[in-house]
Tab-separated table of C-alpha atoms and ligand atoms in Angstrom:
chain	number	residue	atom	x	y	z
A	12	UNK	CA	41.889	15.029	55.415
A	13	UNK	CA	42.641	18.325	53.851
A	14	UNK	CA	46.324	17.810	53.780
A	15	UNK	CA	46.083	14.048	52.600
A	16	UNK	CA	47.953	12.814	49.923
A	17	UNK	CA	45.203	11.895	46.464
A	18	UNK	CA	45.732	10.052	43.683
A	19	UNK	CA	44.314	11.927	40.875
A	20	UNK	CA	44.020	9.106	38.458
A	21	UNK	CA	46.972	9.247	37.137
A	22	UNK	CA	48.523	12.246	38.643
A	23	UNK	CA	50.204	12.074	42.695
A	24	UNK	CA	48.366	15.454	44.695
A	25	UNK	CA	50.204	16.239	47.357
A	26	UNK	CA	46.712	17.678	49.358
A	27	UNK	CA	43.016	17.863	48.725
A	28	UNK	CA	43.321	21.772	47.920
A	29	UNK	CA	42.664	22.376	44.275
A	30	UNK	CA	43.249	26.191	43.141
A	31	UNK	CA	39.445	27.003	41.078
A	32	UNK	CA	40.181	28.471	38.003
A	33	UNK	CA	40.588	32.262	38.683
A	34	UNK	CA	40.549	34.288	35.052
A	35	UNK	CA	42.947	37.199	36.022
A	36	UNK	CA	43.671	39.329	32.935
A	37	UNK	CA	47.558	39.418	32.526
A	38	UNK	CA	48.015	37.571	29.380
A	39	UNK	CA	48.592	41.394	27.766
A	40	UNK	CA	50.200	40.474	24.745
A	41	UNK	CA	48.366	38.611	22.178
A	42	UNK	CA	47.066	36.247	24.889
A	43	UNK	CA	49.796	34.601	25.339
A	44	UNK	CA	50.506	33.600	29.119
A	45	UNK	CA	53.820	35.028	30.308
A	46	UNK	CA	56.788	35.403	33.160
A	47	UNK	CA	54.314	37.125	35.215
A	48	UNK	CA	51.800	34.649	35.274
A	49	UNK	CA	54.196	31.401	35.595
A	50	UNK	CA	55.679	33.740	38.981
A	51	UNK	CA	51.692	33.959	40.151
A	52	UNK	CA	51.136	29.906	39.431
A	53	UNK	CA	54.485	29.037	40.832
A	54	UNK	CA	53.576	31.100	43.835
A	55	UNK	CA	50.601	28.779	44.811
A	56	UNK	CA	52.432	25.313	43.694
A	57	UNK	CA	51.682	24.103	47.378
A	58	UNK	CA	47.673	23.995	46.418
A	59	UNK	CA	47.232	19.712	45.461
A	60	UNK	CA	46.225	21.118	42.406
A	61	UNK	CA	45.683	24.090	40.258
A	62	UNK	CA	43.217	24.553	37.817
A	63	UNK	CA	44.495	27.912	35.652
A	64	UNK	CA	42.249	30.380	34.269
A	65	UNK	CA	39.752	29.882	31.412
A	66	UNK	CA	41.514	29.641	28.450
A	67	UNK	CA	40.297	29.914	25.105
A	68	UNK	CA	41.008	26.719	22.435
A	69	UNK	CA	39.633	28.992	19.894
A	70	UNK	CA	40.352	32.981	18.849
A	71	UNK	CA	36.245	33.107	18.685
A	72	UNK	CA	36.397	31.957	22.245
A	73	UNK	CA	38.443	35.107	23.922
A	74	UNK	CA	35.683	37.366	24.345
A	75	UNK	CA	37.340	39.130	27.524
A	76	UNK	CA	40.103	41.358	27.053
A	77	UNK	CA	43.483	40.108	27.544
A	78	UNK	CA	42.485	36.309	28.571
A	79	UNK	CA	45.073	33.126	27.439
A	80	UNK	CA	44.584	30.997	24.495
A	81	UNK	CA	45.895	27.785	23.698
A	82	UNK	CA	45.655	27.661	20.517
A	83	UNK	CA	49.164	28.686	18.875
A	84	UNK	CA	52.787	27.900	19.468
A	85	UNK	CA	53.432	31.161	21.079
A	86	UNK	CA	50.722	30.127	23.655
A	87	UNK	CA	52.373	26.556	24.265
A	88	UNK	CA	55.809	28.460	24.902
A	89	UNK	CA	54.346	30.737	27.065
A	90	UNK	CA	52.250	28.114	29.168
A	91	UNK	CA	55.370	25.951	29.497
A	92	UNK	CA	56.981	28.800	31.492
A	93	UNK	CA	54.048	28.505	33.544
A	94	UNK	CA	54.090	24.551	34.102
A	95	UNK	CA	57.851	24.362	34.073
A	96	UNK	CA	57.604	27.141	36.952
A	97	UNK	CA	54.703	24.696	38.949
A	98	UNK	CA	56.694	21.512	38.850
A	99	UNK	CA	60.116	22.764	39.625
A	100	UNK	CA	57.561	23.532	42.745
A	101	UNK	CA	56.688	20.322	43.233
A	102	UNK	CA	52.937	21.810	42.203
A	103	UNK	CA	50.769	19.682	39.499
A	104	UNK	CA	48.641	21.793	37.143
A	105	UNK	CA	45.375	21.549	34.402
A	106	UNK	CA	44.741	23.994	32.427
A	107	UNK	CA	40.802	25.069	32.130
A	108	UNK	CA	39.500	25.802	28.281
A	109	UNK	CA	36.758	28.098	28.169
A	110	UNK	CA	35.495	29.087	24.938
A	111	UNK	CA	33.688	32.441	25.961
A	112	UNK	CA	30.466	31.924	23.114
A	113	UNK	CA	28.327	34.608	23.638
A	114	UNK	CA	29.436	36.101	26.574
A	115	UNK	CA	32.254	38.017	24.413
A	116	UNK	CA	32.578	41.660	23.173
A	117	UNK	CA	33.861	42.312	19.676
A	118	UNK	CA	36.281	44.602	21.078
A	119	UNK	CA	38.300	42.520	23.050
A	120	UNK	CA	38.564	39.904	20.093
A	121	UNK	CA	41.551	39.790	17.355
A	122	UNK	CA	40.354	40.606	14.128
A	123	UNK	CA	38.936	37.718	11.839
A	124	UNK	CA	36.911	36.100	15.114
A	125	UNK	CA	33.345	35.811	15.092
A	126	UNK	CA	31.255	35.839	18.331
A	127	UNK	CA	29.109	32.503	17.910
A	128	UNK	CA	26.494	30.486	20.000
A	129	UNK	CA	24.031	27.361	20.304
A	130	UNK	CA	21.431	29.614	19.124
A	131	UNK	CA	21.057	33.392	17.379
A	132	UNK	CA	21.007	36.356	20.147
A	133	UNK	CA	22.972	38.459	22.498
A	134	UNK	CA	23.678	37.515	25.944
A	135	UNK	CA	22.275	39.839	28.497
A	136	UNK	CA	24.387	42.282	30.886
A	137	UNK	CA	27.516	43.674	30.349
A	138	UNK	CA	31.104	43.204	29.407
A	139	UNK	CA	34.096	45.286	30.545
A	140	UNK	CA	36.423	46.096	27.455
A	141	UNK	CA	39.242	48.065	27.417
A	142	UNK	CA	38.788	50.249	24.577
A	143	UNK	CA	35.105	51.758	25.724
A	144	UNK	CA	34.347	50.503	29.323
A	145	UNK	CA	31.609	48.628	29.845
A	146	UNK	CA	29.236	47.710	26.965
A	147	UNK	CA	26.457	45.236	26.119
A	148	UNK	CA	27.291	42.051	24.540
A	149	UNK	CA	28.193	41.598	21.096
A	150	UNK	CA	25.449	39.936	19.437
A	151	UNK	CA	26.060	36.175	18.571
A	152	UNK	CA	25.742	34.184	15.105
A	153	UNK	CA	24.183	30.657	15.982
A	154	UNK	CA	26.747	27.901	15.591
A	155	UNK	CA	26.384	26.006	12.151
A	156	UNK	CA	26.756	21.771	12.391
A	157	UNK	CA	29.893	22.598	10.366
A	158	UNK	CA	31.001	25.403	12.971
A	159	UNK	CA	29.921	22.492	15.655
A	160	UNK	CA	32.506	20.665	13.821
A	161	UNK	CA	35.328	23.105	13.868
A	162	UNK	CA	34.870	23.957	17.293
A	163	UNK	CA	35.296	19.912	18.791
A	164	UNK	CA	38.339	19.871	16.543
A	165	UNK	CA	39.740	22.743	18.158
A	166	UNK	CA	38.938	21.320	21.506
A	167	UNK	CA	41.083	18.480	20.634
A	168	UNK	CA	43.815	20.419	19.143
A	169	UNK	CA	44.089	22.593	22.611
A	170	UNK	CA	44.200	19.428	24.373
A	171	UNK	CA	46.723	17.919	22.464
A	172	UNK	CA	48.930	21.297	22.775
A	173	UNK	CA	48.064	21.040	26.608
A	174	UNK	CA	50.283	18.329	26.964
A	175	UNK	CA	52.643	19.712	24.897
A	176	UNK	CA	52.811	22.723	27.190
A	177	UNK	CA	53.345	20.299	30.134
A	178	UNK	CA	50.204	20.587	31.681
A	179	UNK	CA	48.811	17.495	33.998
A	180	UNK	CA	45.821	17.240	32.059
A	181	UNK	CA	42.652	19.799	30.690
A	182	UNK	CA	39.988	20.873	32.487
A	183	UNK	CA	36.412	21.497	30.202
A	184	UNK	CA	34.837	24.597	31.287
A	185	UNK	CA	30.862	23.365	31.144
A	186	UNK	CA	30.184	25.999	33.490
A	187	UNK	CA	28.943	29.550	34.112
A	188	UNK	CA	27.240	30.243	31.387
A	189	UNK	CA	30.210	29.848	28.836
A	190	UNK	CA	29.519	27.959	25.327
A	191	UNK	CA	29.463	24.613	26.680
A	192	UNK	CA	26.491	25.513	28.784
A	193	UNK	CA	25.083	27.806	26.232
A	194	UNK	CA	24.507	24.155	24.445
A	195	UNK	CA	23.500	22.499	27.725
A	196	UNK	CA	21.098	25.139	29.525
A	197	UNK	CA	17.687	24.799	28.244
A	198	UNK	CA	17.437	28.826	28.951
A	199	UNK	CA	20.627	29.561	25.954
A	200	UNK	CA	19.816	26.432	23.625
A	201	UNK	CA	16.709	27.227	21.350
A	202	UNK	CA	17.939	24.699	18.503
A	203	UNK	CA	15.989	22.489	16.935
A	204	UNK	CA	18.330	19.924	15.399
A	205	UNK	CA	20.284	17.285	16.708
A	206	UNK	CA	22.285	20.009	19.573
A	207	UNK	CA	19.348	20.735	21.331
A	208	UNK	CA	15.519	20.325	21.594
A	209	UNK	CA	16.082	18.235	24.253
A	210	UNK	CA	18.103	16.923	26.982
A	211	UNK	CA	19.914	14.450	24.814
A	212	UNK	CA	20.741	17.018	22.142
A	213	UNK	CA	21.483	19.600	25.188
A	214	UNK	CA	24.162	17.386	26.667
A	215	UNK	CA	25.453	16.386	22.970
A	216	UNK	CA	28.160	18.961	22.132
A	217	UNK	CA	29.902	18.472	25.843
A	218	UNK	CA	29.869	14.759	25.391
A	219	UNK	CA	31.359	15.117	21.870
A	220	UNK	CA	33.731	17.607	23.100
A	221	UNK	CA	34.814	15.318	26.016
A	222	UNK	CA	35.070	12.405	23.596
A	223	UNK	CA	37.471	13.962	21.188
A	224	UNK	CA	39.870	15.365	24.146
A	225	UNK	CA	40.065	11.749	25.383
A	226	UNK	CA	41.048	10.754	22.156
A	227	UNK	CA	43.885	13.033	22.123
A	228	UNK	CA	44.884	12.494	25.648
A	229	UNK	CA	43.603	9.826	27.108
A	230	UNK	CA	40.314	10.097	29.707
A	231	UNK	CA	42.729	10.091	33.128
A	232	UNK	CA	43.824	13.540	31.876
A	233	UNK	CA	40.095	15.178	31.440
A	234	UNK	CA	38.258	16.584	33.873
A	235	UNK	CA	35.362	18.915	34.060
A	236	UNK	CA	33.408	21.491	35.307
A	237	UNK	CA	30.084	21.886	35.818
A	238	UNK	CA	27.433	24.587	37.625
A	239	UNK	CA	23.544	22.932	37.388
A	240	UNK	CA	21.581	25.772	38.951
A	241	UNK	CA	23.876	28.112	38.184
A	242	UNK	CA	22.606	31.634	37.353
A	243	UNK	CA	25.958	33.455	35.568
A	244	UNK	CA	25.666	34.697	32.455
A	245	UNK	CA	22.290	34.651	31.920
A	246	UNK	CA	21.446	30.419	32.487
A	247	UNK	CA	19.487	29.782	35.265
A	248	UNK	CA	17.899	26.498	36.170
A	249	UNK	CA	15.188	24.983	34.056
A	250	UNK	CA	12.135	22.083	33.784
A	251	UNK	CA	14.173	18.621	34.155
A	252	UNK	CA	17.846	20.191	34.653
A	253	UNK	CA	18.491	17.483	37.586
A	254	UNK	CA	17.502	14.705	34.974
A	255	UNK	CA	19.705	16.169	32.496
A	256	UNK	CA	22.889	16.526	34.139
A	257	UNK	CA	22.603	13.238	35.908
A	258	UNK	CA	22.001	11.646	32.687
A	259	UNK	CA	25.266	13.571	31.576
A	260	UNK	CA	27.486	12.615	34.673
A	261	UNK	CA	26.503	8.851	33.591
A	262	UNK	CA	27.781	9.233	30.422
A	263	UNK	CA	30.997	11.122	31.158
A	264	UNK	CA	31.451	8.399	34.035
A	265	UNK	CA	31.219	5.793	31.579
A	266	UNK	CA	34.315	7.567	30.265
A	267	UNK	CA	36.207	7.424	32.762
A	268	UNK	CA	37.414	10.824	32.645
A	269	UNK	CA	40.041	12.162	35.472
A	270	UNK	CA	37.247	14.462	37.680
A	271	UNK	CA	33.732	16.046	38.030
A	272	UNK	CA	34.164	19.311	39.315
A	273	UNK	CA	30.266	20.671	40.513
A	274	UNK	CA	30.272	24.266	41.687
A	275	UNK	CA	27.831	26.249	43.875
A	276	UNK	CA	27.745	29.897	43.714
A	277	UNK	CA	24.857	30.422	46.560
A	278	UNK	CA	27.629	31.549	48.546
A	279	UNK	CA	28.181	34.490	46.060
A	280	UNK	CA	24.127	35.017	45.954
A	281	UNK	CA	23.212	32.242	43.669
A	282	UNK	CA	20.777	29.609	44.802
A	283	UNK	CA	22.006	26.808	46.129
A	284	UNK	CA	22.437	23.786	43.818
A	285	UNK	CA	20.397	21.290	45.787
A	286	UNK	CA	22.156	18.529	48.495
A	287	UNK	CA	20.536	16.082	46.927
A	288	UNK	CA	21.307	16.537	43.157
A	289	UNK	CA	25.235	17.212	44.194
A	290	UNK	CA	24.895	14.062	46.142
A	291	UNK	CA	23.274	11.905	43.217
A	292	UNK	CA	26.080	13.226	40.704
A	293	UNK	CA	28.225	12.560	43.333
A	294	UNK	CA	27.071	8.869	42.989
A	295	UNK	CA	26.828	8.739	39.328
A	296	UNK	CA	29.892	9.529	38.888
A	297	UNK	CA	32.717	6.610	38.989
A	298	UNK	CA	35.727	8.713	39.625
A	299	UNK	CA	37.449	11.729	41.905
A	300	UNK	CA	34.744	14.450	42.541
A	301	UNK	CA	35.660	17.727	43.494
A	302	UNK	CA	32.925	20.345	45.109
A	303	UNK	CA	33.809	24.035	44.841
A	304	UNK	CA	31.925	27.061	45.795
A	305	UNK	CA	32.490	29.465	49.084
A	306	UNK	CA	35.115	26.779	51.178
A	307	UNK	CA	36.916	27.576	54.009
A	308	UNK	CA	39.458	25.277	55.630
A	309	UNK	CA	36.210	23.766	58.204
A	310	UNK	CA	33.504	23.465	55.494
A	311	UNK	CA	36.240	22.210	53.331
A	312	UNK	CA	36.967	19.463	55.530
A	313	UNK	CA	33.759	18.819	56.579
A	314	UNK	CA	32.583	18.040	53.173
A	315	UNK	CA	35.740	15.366	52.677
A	316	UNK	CA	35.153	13.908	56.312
A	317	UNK	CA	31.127	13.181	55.370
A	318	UNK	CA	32.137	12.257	52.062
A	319	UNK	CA	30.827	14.580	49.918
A	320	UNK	CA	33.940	14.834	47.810
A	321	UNK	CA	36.875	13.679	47.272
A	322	UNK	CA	38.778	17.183	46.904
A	323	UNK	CA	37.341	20.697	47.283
A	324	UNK	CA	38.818	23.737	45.282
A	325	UNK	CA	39.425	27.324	46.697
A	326	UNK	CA	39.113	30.499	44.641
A	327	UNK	CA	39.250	33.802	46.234
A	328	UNK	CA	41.632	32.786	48.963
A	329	UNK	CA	43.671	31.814	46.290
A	330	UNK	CA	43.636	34.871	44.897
A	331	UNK	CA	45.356	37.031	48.289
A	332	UNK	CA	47.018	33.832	49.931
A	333	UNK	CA	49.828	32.524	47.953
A	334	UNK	CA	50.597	29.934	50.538
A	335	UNK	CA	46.726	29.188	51.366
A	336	UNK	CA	47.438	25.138	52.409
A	337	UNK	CA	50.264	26.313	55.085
A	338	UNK	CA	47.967	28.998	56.555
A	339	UNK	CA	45.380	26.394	56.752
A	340	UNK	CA	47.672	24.008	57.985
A	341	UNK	CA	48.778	26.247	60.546
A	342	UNK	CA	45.449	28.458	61.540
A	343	UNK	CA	47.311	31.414	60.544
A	344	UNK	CA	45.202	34.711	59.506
A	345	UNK	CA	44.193	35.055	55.717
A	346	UNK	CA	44.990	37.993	53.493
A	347	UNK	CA	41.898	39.614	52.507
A	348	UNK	CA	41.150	39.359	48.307
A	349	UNK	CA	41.096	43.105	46.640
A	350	UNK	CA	38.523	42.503	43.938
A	351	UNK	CA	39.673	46.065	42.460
A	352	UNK	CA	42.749	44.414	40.993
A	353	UNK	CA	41.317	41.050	39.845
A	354	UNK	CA	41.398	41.738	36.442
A	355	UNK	CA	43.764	44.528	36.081
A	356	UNK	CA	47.221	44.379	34.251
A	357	UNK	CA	50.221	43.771	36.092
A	358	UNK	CA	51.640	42.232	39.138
A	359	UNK	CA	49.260	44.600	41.303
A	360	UNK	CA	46.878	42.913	43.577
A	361	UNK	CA	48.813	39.351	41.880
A	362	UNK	CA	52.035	38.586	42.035
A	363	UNK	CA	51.873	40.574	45.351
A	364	UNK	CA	49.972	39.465	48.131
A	365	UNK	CA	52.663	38.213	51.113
A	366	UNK	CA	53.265	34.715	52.377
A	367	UNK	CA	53.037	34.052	55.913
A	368	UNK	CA	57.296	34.401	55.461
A	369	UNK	CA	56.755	37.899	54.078
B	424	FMN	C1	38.241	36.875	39.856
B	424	FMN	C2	37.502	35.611	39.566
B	424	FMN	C3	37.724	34.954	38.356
B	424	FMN	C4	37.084	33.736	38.077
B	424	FMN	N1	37.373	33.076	36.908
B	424	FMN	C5	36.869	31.844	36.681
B	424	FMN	C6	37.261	31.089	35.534
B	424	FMN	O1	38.074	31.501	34.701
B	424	FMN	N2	36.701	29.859	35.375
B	424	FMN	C7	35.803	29.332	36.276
B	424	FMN	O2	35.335	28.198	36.097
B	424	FMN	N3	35.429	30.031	37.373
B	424	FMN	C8	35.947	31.244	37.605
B	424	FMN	N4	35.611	31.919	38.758
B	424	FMN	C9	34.800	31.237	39.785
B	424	FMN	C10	35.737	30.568	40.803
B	424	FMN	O3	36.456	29.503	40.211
B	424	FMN	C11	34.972	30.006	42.012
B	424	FMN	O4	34.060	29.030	41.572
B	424	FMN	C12	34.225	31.096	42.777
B	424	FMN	O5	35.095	32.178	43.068
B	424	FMN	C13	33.629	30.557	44.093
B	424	FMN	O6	34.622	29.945	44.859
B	424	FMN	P1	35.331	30.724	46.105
B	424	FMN	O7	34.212	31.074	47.047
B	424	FMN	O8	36.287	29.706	46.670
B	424	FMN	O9	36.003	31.940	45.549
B	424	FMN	C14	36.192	33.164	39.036
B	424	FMN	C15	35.952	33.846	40.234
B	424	FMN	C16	36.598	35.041	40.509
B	424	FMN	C17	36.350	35.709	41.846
């Protein structure tokens, strides 16, 4: 089934292998995406789908060095090379907005940005910057209802400039322990008002969020994704996260947005997110469900054949294997990933890695 044809909503897939959004580090200048980043996308145009790295709708959301925004007009020229260069492929492509929230070092912001969250604090661990190495966290100013505000606006804004760059649709990053899940992880959220408290309030800002992107672009353009369980960046699972998140896959179902994207990191160490929650979101969501999370070509297709998803997303082979669905398609060896250039400038351990044609 892996090399079936899906209808996407809207959008034609040409295969049920969706590039996971790999943040890579290239956009040197200004993050602004750039030739060098529309060669690496265009290079992988045979995956059904990519979903690009996180990219920030806000300047307070690019709290790693030298990550994309879309935010700017520079940044829609620049990601137009990028989805020009996919569909002269034949390739269809979403962009994925992270806003970073607390998991963001000062350094590695422009000037004028503030590092904000759901609640006061600084996120534990460490951030790589390239002015003093690694450092702690920069500590984080707790969002404001009016700062709630600015930041679904800017949502929309990216989304609308999404399409404007040419891009297949947006992907919301409600993942990993960026500041969507800082609102929805019981762990992050301390607030009292109407944004947290409890699951409802939890679950608010994403639903808002997802609202106002549909507005701009219509619900067969937004996807999502989501880690319950998930341990990155400090989030962890808590008392009634199962209840939560189905309660959330309801609503965004009721949407009818273009994809629930549920991710399991126990491959990487994480525990597993359990069979049977991934199975009831799974259910309670109406729509194309895509699982992500340690695949290989038989696990992949074992999870379409028993029904467990309806597409299932590849990172780190993405990363070394340019042409990932032909090796698949052909049982050819994989390229090994070299995690010492994953977030290095240049075409290094990117651009590079050979195709089974050389
Ligand atoms: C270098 C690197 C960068 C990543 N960047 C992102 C990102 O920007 N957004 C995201 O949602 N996940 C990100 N992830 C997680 C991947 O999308 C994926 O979920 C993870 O690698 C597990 O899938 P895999 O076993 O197929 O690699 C990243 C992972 C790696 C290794």
């Amino acid at each position: 089934m892996l090399f079936e044809a899906f209808s996407l909503r809207a959008t034609q897939l040409s295969n049920r292998t969706v590039m996971s959004p790999l943040t890579r580090h290239r956009a040197v200048d200004n993050n602004t995406p750039n030739s060098l980043m529309a060669t690496y996308y265009a290079q992988r145009a045979s995956a059904g789908l990519i979903i690009t790295e996180g990219t920030s709708p806000s300047p307070n959301g690019l709290g790693y060095a030298r990550i994309p925004g879309l935010f700017n007009d520079a940044q829609v020229q620049g990601w137009k090379l990028v989805t020009d260069a996919v569909h002269a492929k034949g390739g269809k492509i979403v962009v994925q907005l992270m806003h970073t929230g607390w998991v963001s070092h000062k350094d590695n912001m422009p000037a004028g940005t503030e590092v904000l969250s759901a609640s006061s604090g600084t996120c534990p661990g460490q951030m790589r910057t390239d002015t003093q190495g690694d450092q702690p966290h920069s500590p984080a100013r707790a969002m404001t209802e009016a700062d709630i505000q600015t930041v679904i606006g800017e949502y929309a804004t990216a989304a609308r400039l999404a399409i404007q760059a040419g891009f297949d649709g947006i992907e919301l990053h409600a993942a990993n322990g960026y500041l969507l899940e800082q609102f929805l992880n019981a762990n992050v959220n301390r607030r009292t008002d109407g944004y947290g408290g409890t699951a409802e309030g939890r679950n608010r800002l994403v639903l808002e969020v997802a609202r106002a992107a549909v507005k701009e672009i219509g619900a067969e353009r937004v996807g999502i994704r989501l880690s319950p369980h998930g341990v990155v960046n400090s989030t962890s699972a808590f008392d009634g996260v199962d209840e939560q998140y189905l309660s959330l896959v309801k609503q965004l179902s009721a949407l009818g947005l273009m994809y629930v994207h549920v991710l399991d990191h126990s491959t990487m160490g994480a525990p597993p997110v359990p069979a049977k929650l991934k199975a009831d979101l799974r259910a309670a969501f109406d729509g194309p469900f895509i699982l992500a999370g340690g695949l290989n070509k038989a696990s992949a297709e074992q999870a379409l054949s028993e029904g467990h998803a309806d597409l299932t997303a590849m990172g780190r082979p993405f990363i070394a294997n340019p042409d990932l669905v032909e090796r698949m398609r052909q049982d050819a060896a994989l390229n090994a990933p070299d995690p010492t250039t994953f977030y290095t400038p240049g075409a290094k351990g990117y651009s590079d890695y050979p195709t089974l044609a050389g």
